[in-house]
JSON list of C-alpha atoms in Angstrom, two decimals:
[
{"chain": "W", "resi": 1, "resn": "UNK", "atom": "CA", "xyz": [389.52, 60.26, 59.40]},
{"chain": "W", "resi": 2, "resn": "UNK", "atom": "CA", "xyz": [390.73, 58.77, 56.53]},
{"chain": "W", "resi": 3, "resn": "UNK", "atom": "CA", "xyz": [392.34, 61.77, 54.66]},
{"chain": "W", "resi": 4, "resn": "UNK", "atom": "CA", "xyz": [394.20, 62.78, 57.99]},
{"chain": "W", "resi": 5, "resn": "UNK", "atom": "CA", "xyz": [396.47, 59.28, 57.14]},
{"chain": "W", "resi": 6, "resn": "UNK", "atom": "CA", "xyz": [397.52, 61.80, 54.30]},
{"chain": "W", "resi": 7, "resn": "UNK", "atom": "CA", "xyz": [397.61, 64.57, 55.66]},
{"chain": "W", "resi": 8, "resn": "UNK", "atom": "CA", "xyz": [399.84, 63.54, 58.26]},
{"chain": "W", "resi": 9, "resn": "UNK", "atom": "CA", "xyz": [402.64, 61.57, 57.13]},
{"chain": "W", "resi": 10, "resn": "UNK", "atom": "CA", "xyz": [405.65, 64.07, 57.04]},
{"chain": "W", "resi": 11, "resn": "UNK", "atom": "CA", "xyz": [405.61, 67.14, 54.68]},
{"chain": "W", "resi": 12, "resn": "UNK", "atom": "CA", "xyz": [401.79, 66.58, 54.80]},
{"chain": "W", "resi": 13, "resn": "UNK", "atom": "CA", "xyz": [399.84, 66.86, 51.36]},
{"chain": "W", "resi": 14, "resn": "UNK", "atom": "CA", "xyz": [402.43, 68.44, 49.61]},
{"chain": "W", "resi": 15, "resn": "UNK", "atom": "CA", "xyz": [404.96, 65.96, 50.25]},
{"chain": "W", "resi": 16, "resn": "UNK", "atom": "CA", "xyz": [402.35, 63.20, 49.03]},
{"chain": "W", "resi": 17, "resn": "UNK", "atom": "CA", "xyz": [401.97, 65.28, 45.84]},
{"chain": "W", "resi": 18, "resn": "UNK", "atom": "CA", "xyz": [405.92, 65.01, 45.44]},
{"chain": "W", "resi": 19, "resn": "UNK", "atom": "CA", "xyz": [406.30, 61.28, 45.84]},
{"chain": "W", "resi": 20, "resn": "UNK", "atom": "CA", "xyz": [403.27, 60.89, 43.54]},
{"chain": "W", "resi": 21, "resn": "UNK", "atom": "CA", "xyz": [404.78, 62.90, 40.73]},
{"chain": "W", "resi": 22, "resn": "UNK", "atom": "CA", "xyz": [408.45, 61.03, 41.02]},
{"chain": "W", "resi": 23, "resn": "UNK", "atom": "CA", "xyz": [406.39, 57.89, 40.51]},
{"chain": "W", "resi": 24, "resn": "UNK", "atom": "CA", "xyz": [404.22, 59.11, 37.33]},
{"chain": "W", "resi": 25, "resn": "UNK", "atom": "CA", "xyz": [407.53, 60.05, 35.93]},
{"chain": "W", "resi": 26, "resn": "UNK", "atom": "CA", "xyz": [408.52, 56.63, 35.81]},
{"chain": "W", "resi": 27, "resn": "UNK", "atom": "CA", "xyz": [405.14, 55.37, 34.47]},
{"chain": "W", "resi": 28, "resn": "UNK", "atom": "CA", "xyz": [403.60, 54.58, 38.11]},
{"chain": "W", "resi": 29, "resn": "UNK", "atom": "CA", "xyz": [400.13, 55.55, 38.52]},
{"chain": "W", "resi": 30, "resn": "UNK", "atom": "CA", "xyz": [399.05, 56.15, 42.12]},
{"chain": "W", "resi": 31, "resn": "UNK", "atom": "CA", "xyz": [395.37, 55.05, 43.80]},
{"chain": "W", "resi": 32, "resn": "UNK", "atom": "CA", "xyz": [394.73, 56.45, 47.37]},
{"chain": "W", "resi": 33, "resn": "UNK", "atom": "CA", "xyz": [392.47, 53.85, 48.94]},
{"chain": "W", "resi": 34, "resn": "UNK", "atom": "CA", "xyz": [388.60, 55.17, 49.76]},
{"chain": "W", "resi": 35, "resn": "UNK", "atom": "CA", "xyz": [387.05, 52.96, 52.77]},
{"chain": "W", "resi": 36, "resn": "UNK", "atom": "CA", "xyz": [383.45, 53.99, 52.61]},
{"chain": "W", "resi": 37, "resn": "UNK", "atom": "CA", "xyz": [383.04, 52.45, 55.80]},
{"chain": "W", "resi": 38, "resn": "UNK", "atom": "CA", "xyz": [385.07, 55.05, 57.93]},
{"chain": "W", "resi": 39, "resn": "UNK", "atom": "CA", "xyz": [381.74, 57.09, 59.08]},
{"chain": "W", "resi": 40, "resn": "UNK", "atom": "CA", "xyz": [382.65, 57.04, 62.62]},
{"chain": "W", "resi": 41, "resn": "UNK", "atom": "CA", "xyz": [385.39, 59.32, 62.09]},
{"chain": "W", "resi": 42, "resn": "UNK", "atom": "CA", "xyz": [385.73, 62.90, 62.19]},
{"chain": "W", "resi": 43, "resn": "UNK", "atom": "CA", "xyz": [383.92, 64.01, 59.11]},
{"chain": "W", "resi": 44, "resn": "UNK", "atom": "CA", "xyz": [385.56, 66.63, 56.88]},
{"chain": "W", "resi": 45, "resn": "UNK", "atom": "CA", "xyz": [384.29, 70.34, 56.94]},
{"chain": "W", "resi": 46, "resn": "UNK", "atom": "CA", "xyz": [384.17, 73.00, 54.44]},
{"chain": "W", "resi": 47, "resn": "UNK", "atom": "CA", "xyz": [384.85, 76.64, 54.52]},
{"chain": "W", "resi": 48, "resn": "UNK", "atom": "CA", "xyz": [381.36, 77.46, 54.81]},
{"chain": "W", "resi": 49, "resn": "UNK", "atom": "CA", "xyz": [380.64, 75.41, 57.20]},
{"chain": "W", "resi": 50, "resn": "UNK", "atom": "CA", "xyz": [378.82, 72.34, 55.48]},
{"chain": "W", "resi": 51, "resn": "UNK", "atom": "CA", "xyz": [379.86, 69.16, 55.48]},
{"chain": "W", "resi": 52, "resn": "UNK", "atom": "CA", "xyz": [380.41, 68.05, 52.01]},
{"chain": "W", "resi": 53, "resn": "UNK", "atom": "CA", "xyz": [380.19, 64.24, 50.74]},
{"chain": "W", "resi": 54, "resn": "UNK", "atom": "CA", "xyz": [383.08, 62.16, 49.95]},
{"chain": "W", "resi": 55, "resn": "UNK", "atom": "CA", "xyz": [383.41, 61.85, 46.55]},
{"chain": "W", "resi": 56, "resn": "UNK", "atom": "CA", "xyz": [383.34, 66.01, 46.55]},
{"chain": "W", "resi": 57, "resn": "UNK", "atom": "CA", "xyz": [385.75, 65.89, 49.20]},
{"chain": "W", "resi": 58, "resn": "UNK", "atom": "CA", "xyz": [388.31, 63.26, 47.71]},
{"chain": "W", "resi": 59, "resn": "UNK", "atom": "CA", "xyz": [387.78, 65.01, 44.11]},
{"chain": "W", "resi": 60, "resn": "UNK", "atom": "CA", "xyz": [389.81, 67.96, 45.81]},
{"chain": "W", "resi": 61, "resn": "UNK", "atom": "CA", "xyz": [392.01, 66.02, 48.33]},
{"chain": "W", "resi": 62, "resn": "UNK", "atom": "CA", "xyz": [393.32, 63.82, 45.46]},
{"chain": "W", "resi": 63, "resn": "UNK", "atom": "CA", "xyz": [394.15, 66.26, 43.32]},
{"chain": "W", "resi": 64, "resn": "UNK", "atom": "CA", "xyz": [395.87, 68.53, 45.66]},
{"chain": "W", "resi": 65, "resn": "UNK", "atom": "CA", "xyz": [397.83, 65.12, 46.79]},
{"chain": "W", "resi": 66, "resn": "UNK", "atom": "CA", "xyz": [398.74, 64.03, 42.64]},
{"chain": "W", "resi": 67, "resn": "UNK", "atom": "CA", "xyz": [397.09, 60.89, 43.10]},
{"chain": "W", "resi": 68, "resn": "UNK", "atom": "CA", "xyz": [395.39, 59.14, 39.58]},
{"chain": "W", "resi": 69, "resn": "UNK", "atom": "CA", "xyz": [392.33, 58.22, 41.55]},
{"chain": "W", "resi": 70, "resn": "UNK", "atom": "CA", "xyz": [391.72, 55.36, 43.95]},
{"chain": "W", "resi": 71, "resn": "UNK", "atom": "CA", "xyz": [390.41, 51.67, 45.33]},
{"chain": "W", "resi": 72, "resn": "UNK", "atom": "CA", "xyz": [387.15, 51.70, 46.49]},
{"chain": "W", "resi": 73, "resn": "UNK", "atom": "CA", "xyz": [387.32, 49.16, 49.54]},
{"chain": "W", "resi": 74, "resn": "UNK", "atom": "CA", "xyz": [384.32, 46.77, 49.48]},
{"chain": "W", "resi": 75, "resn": "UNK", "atom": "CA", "xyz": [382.79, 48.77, 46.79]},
{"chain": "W", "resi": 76, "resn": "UNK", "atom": "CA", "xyz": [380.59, 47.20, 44.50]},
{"chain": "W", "resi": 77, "resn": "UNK", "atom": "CA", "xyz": [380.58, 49.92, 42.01]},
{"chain": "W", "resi": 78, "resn": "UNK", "atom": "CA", "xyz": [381.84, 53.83, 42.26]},
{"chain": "W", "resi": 79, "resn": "UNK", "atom": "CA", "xyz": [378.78, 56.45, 41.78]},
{"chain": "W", "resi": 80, "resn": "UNK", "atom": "CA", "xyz": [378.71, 57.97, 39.06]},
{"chain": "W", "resi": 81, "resn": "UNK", "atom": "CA", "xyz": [379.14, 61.25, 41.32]},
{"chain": "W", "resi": 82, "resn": "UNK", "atom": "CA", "xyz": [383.00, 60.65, 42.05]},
{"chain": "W", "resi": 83, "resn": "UNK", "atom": "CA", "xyz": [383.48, 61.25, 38.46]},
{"chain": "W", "resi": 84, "resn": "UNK", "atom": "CA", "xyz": [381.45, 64.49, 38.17]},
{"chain": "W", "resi": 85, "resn": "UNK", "atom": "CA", "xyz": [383.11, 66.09, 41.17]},
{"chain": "W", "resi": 86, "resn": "UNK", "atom": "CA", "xyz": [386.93, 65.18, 39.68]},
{"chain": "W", "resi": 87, "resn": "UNK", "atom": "CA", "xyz": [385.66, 67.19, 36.53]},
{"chain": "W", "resi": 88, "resn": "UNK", "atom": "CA", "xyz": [384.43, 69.65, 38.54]},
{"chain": "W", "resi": 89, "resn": "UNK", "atom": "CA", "xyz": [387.75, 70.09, 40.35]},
{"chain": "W", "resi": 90, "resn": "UNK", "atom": "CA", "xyz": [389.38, 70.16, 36.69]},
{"chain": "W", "resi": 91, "resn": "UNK", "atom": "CA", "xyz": [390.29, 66.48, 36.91]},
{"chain": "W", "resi": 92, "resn": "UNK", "atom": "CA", "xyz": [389.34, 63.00, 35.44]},
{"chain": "W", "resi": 93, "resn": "UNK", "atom": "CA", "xyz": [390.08, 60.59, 38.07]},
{"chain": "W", "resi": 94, "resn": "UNK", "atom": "CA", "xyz": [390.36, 56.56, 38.04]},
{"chain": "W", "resi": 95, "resn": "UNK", "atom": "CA", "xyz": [387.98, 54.91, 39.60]},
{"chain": "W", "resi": 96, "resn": "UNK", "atom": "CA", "xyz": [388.58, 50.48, 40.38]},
{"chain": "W", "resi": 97, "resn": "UNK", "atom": "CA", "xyz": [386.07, 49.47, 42.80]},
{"chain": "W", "resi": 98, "resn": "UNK", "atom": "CA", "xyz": [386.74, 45.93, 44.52]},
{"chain": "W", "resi": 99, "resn": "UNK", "atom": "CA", "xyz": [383.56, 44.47, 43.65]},
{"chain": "W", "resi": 100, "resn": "UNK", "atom": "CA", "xyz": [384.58, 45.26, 40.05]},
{"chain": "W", "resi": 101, "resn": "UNK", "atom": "CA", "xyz": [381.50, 47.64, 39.24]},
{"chain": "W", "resi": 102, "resn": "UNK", "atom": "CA", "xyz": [378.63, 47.15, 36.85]},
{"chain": "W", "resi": 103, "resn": "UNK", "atom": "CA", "xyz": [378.14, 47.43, 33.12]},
{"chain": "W", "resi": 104, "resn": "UNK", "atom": "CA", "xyz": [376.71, 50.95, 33.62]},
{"chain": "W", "resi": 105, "resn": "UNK", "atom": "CA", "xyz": [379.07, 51.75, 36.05]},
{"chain": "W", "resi": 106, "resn": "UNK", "atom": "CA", "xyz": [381.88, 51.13, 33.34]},
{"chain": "W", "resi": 107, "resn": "UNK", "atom": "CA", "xyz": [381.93, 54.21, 31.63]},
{"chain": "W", "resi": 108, "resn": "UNK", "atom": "CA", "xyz": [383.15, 56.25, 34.58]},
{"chain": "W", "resi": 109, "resn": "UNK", "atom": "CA", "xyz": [385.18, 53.81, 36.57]},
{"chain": "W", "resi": 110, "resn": "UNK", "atom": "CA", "xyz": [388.57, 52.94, 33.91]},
{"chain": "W", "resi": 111, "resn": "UNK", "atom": "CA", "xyz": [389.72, 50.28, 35.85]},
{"chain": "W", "resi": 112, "resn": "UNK", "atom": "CA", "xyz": [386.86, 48.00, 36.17]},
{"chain": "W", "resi": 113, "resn": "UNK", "atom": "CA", "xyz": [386.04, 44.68, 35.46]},
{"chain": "W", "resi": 114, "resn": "UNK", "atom": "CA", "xyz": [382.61, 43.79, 35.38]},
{"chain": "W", "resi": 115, "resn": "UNK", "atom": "CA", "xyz": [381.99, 40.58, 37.00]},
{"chain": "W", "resi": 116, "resn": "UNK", "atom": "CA", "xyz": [378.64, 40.50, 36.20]},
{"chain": "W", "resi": 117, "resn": "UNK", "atom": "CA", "xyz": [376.30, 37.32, 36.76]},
{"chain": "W", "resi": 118, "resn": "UNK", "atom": "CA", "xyz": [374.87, 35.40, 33.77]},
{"chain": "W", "resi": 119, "resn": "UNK", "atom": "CA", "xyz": [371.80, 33.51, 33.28]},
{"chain": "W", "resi": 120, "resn": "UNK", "atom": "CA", "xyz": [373.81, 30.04, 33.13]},
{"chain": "W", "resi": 121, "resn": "UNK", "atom": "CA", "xyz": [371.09, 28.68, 30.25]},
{"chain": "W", "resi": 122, "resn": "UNK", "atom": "CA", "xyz": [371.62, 31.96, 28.29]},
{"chain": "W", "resi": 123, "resn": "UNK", "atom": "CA", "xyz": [373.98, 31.77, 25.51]},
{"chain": "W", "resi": 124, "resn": "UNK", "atom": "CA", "xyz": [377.37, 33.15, 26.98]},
{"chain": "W", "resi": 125, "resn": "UNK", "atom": "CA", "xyz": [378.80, 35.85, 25.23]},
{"chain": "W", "resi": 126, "resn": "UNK", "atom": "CA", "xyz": [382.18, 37.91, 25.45]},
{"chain": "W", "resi": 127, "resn": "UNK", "atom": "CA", "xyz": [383.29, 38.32, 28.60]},
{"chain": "W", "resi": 128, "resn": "UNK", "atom": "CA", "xyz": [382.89, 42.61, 29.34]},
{"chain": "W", "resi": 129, "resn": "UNK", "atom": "CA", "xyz": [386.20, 43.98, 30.68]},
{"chain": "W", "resi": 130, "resn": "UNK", "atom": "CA", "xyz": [387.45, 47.72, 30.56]},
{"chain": "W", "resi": 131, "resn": "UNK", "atom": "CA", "xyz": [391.07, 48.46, 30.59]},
{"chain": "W", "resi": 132, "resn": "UNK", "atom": "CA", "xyz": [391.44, 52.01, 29.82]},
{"chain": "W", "resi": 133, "resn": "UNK", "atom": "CA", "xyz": [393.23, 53.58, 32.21]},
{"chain": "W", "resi": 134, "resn": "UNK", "atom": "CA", "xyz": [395.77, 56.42, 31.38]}
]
């Protein structure tokens, strides 16, 4: 699956974690990429037994792995979920879906930009952005 492109390039996980911190000590922040389209691969399995969701499973994966958060391939918007489970795990992870999320969807994702659709007669105000990433 998708995590095991992690998982095995050499030193696994750990090594990943390594690289990541070198490159947020020289102001890099690092996005794994999340295809939500990879469903016929092996899916991933917990110690009990159940198969958890993505966004529970990434919330651990990434920050075992020292990643900031990640690109949501042909996402329109991230759930709202992603975010709960990273503060679950005892992180706050970035969130920049491709689609570049919605206005509600803005106050979980910090690298979004809402490209919303307008009524073309209405007035046209500011154009919403977000740029709050850490």
């Amino acid at each position: 699956n998708q995590l095991d492109l992690y998982r095995a390039l050499p030193g696994g996980i750990s090594a990943v974690r390594n690289v990541s911190d070198q490159l947020r000590q020289r102001g890099v922040h690092v996005l794994w990429s999340y295809n939500p389209w990879d469903t016929g691969t092996r899916r991933e399995v917990a110690a009990n037994g159940s198969t958890p969701d993505d966004a529970t499973v990434f919330a651990s994966v990434l920050k075992a792995g020292g990643a900031d958060g990640i690109n949501g391939d042909t996402m329109s918007h991230v759930p709202k979920e992603w975010w709960i489970d990273s503060l679950a795990v005892g992180s706050e992870d970035t969130y920049q879906p491709e689609g570049g999320g919605t206005i509600a969807s803005m106050d979980w994702e910090t690298m979004s930009v809402c490209h919303c659709k307008f009524d073309k007669g209405a007035a046209q105000g500011p154009v919403v952005a977000l740029a709050r990433g850490r």
